[in-house]
């Protein structure tokens, strides 16, 4: 059975066509620069790569183009669109309404729209993707999977901010957390590797956006991102944790308005802001190796912030059975994994430098034999979770 997985952003659209029974990835791709000019990078299976540059004025033309390419003679992987039996959509914010994936109906659309003030950059594009699919493929069921849903198990003391309680009840002010689909997938893989359900796992999702999650017995109990994805780790362009007093101070000193200060903290800070080199960690590592001091400081700040969360979550759970690294940095950078684990031997966390430095695919264990805590590298697969949830919901 073929499931189409869609992740619609403000000017981009990621997709995968997955055969859920055989777990085969039939095709995948990314449409970028929607409304500007338009470029589509399409992959058939895991090898054949194609690029199309054409005018793509709106998301509707983007989805139409992808559907044409999936069925066109030269590029086809399916004979007709009707072979797609369901569509799974990534939606960033599900607020407190959604604790799991759901089939789309008018009430679900209304609730996602109500949550736009909490995710103004993401939810409008996500819901637009759903509406266009309903228009183009009216007979096909749509399912939505939320980045926030996995974290809905956090206990109240871990999701409240220490501000007047009425702002939680009246204005929904609380930590929601993000990357939930990835934290769920990776922790679930770790549970299988540990072969125990009553487990204490810390997942480090380290990409351009990054977050850490404490997962106890398969449930998220705390995570580093907050009301928005700005809180927590030092990220590609986001500051992560800062003193809230920084905001009025900078607004006054630099004459910034509320949009400009958010832009400063979301797009100009983090690794890019400290190093002044790039938000791409590969370039920052290269420049640190060439002797650039600010790049070295950025890398140390990134690793120390992760370490701070690791230790606090180990304390919160009274121990840790496994630390998992995932996403672009977590899966690929032996340097960052090594620096994060460095000095934690006193807690029984010991990375095997040789195993850690080997490049490989798939899930792998990189701790020493003596380490009390397992250290896993687990490539994330959010699309597969969305496809599986979609299949399970339509089967019902
Ligand atoms: P993601 O958002 O998951 O795609 O991750 C993107 C981040 O992963 C970027 O900062 C990349 O520089 C980083 N990345 C990818 N490969 C490597 C690598 N081999 N070493 C260090 N960072 C990497």
PDB file of C-alpha atoms in Angstrom, residues 57-176:
ATOM      1  CA  UNK A  57       4.054  30.119  -8.150  1.00  0.00           C
ATOM      2  CA  UNK A  58       2.168  28.398  -5.295  1.00  0.00           C
ATOM      3  CA  UNK A  59       2.071  25.194  -3.225  1.00  0.00           C
ATOM      4  CA  UNK A  60      -0.732  23.912  -5.455  1.00  0.00           C
ATOM      5  CA  UNK A  61       1.485  23.953  -8.557  1.00  0.00           C
ATOM      6  CA  UNK A  62       4.239  22.330  -6.475  1.00  0.00           C
ATOM      7  CA  UNK A  63       2.068  19.368  -5.447  1.00  0.00           C
ATOM      8  CA  UNK A  64       0.624  19.056  -8.978  1.00  0.00           C
ATOM      9  CA  UNK A  65       4.175  18.949 -10.368  1.00  0.00           C
ATOM     10  CA  UNK A  66       5.244  16.217  -7.916  1.00  0.00           C
ATOM     11  CA  UNK A  67       2.180  14.124  -8.764  1.00  0.00           C
ATOM     12  CA  UNK A  68       2.912  14.524 -12.498  1.00  0.00           C
ATOM     13  CA  UNK A  69       6.519  13.429 -12.029  1.00  0.00           C
ATOM     14  CA  UNK A  70       5.448  10.376 -10.047  1.00  0.00           C
ATOM     15  CA  UNK A  71       3.260   9.261 -12.988  1.00  0.00           C
ATOM     16  CA  UNK A  72       5.051  10.717 -16.053  1.00  0.00           C
ATOM     17  CA  UNK A  73       6.377   8.200 -18.575  1.00  0.00           C
ATOM     18  CA  UNK A  74      10.115   8.916 -18.173  1.00  0.00           C
ATOM     19  CA  UNK A  75      10.091   9.340 -14.402  1.00  0.00           C
ATOM     20  CA  UNK A  76       7.163   7.245 -13.270  1.00  0.00           C
ATOM     21  CA  UNK A  77       7.154   5.055 -10.202  1.00  0.00           C
ATOM     22  CA  UNK A  78       3.371   4.526 -10.265  1.00  0.00           C
ATOM     23  CA  UNK A  79       0.911   4.232 -13.138  1.00  0.00           C
ATOM     24  CA  UNK A  80      -1.792   6.485 -11.773  1.00  0.00           C
ATOM     25  CA  UNK A  81      -2.344   8.779  -8.794  1.00  0.00           C
ATOM     26  CA  UNK A  82      -5.166   6.520  -7.548  1.00  0.00           C
ATOM     27  CA  UNK A  83      -2.463   4.069  -6.406  1.00  0.00           C
ATOM     28  CA  UNK A  84      -1.780   6.476  -3.500  1.00  0.00           C
ATOM     29  CA  UNK A  85      -4.080   5.206  -0.756  1.00  0.00           C
ATOM     30  CA  UNK A  86      -3.464   7.830   1.934  1.00  0.00           C
ATOM     31  CA  UNK A  87      -1.515  10.997   2.656  1.00  0.00           C
ATOM     32  CA  UNK A  88       0.357  11.704   5.899  1.00  0.00           C
ATOM     33  CA  UNK A  89       1.207  15.322   6.724  1.00  0.00           C
ATOM     34  CA  UNK A  90       3.707  16.731   9.173  1.00  0.00           C
ATOM     35  CA  UNK A  91       2.191  19.508  11.273  1.00  0.00           C
ATOM     36  CA  UNK A  92       4.458  21.401  13.651  1.00  0.00           C
ATOM     37  CA  UNK A  93       2.084  22.507  16.422  1.00  0.00           C
ATOM     38  CA  UNK A  94      -0.713  20.393  17.847  1.00  0.00           C
ATOM     39  CA  UNK A  95      -0.938  22.324  21.139  1.00  0.00           C
ATOM     40  CA  UNK A  96      -2.735  20.432  23.899  1.00  0.00           C
ATOM     41  CA  UNK A  97      -5.440  19.230  21.471  1.00  0.00           C
ATOM     42  CA  UNK A  98      -3.401  16.490  19.833  1.00  0.00           C
ATOM     43  CA  UNK A  99      -1.616  13.766  21.770  1.00  0.00           C
ATOM     44  CA  UNK A 100      -1.274  11.531  18.704  1.00  0.00           C
ATOM     45  CA  UNK A 101      -1.764  11.498  14.928  1.00  0.00           C
ATOM     46  CA  UNK A 102      -5.355  11.864  13.686  1.00  0.00           C
ATOM     47  CA  UNK A 103      -7.426  11.494  10.523  1.00  0.00           C
ATOM     48  CA  UNK A 104      -8.238  14.902   9.069  1.00  0.00           C
ATOM     49  CA  UNK A 105     -11.788  16.258   9.244  1.00  0.00           C
ATOM     50  CA  UNK A 106     -13.166  19.815   9.412  1.00  0.00           C
ATOM     51  CA  UNK A 107     -12.822  19.918  13.205  1.00  0.00           C
ATOM     52  CA  UNK A 108      -9.125  18.908  13.010  1.00  0.00           C
ATOM     53  CA  UNK A 109      -8.457  21.639  10.416  1.00  0.00           C
ATOM     54  CA  UNK A 110     -10.218  24.213  12.604  1.00  0.00           C
ATOM     55  CA  UNK A 111      -8.149  23.233  15.661  1.00  0.00           C
ATOM     56  CA  UNK A 112      -4.851  23.403  13.729  1.00  0.00           C
ATOM     57  CA  UNK A 113      -5.845  26.854  12.483  1.00  0.00           C
ATOM     58  CA  UNK A 114      -6.644  27.951  16.045  1.00  0.00           C
ATOM     59  CA  UNK A 115      -3.045  27.052  16.951  1.00  0.00           C
ATOM     60  CA  UNK A 116      -1.521  29.390  14.330  1.00  0.00           C
ATOM     61  CA  UNK A 117      -0.614  32.047  16.975  1.00  0.00           C
ATOM     62  CA  UNK A 118       1.662  29.428  18.601  1.00  0.00           C
ATOM     63  CA  UNK A 119       3.382  28.482  15.299  1.00  0.00           C
ATOM     64  CA  UNK A 120       2.848  31.382  12.881  1.00  0.00           C
ATOM     65  CA  UNK A 121       5.672  30.311  10.558  1.00  0.00           C
ATOM     66  CA  UNK A 122       4.724  26.642  10.276  1.00  0.00           C
ATOM     67  CA  UNK A 123       1.063  25.736  10.859  1.00  0.00           C
ATOM     68  CA  UNK A 124      -0.347  27.896   7.993  1.00  0.00           C
ATOM     69  CA  UNK A 125       1.874  26.142   5.417  1.00  0.00           C
ATOM     70  CA  UNK A 126       1.241  22.696   6.962  1.00  0.00           C
ATOM     71  CA  UNK A 127      -2.533  23.137   6.768  1.00  0.00           C
ATOM     72  CA  UNK A 128      -2.298  24.558   3.248  1.00  0.00           C
ATOM     73  CA  UNK A 129      -0.675  21.256   2.199  1.00  0.00           C
ATOM     74  CA  UNK A 130      -3.630  19.343   3.668  1.00  0.00           C
ATOM     75  CA  UNK A 131      -6.210  21.548   1.928  1.00  0.00           C
ATOM     76  CA  UNK A 132      -4.505  21.248  -1.486  1.00  0.00           C
ATOM     77  CA  UNK A 133      -4.317  17.444  -1.183  1.00  0.00           C
ATOM     78  CA  UNK A 134      -8.020  17.321  -0.295  1.00  0.00           C
ATOM     79  CA  UNK A 135      -8.747  19.371  -3.425  1.00  0.00           C
ATOM     80  CA  UNK A 136      -6.456  17.426  -5.786  1.00  0.00           C
ATOM     81  CA  UNK A 137      -7.208  13.943  -4.406  1.00  0.00           C
ATOM     82  CA  UNK A 138     -10.688  14.249  -2.843  1.00  0.00           C
ATOM     83  CA  UNK A 139     -11.157  10.520  -2.282  1.00  0.00           C
ATOM     84  CA  UNK A 140      -7.856   9.943  -0.475  1.00  0.00           C
ATOM     85  CA  UNK A 141      -7.805  10.150   3.367  1.00  0.00           C
ATOM     86  CA  UNK A 142      -5.388  12.589   5.020  1.00  0.00           C
ATOM     87  CA  UNK A 143      -3.683  12.072   8.381  1.00  0.00           C
ATOM     88  CA  UNK A 144      -1.773  14.676  10.396  1.00  0.00           C
ATOM     89  CA  UNK A 145       1.220  13.903  12.651  1.00  0.00           C
ATOM     90  CA  UNK A 146       2.357  16.573  15.095  1.00  0.00           C
ATOM     91  CA  UNK A 147       5.890  17.530  16.172  1.00  0.00           C
ATOM     92  CA  UNK A 148       4.510  18.329  19.622  1.00  0.00           C
ATOM     93  CA  UNK A 149       2.385  15.187  20.188  1.00  0.00           C
ATOM     94  CA  UNK A 150       5.084  12.903  21.674  1.00  0.00           C
ATOM     95  CA  UNK A 151       5.830  15.488  24.391  1.00  0.00           C
ATOM     96  CA  UNK A 152       2.229  15.625  25.617  1.00  0.00           C
ATOM     97  CA  UNK A 153       3.180  13.014  28.239  1.00  0.00           C
ATOM     98  CA  UNK A 154       5.475  15.505  30.038  1.00  0.00           C
ATOM     99  CA  UNK A 155       4.367  15.980  33.663  1.00  0.00           C
ATOM    100  CA  UNK A 156       3.058  19.447  34.511  1.00  0.00           C
ATOM    101  CA  UNK A 157       6.087  20.376  36.640  1.00  0.00           C
ATOM    102  CA  UNK A 158       8.291  19.830  33.581  1.00  0.00           C
ATOM    103  CA  UNK A 159       6.202  21.803  31.078  1.00  0.00           C
ATOM    104  CA  UNK A 160       5.149  24.840  33.121  1.00  0.00           C
ATOM    105  CA  UNK A 161       7.182  28.025  33.135  1.00  0.00           C
ATOM    106  CA  UNK A 162       7.560  29.526  36.601  1.00  0.00           C
ATOM    107  CA  UNK A 163       5.302  32.487  35.826  1.00  0.00           C
ATOM    108  CA  UNK A 164       1.757  33.231  37.096  1.00  0.00           C
ATOM    109  CA  UNK A 165      -0.307  30.050  36.626  1.00  0.00           C
ATOM    110  CA  UNK A 166      -3.241  31.898  34.999  1.00  0.00           C
ATOM    111  CA  UNK A 167      -1.122  32.502  31.900  1.00  0.00           C
ATOM    112  CA  UNK A 168      -1.021  28.751  31.361  1.00  0.00           C
ATOM    113  CA  UNK A 169      -4.786  28.312  31.765  1.00  0.00           C
ATOM    114  CA  UNK A 170      -5.784  31.501  29.921  1.00  0.00           C
ATOM    115  CA  UNK A 171      -3.070  31.897  27.275  1.00  0.00           C
ATOM    116  CA  UNK A 172      -1.769  28.295  26.866  1.00  0.00           C
ATOM    117  CA  UNK A 173       1.708  29.476  27.928  1.00  0.00           C
ATOM    118  CA  UNK A 174       3.798  26.343  28.538  1.00  0.00           C
ATOM    119  CA  UNK A 175       6.568  24.235  27.056  1.00  0.00           C
ATOM    120  CA  UNK A 176       5.316  22.103  24.148  1.00  0.00           C
TER     121      UNK A 176
END
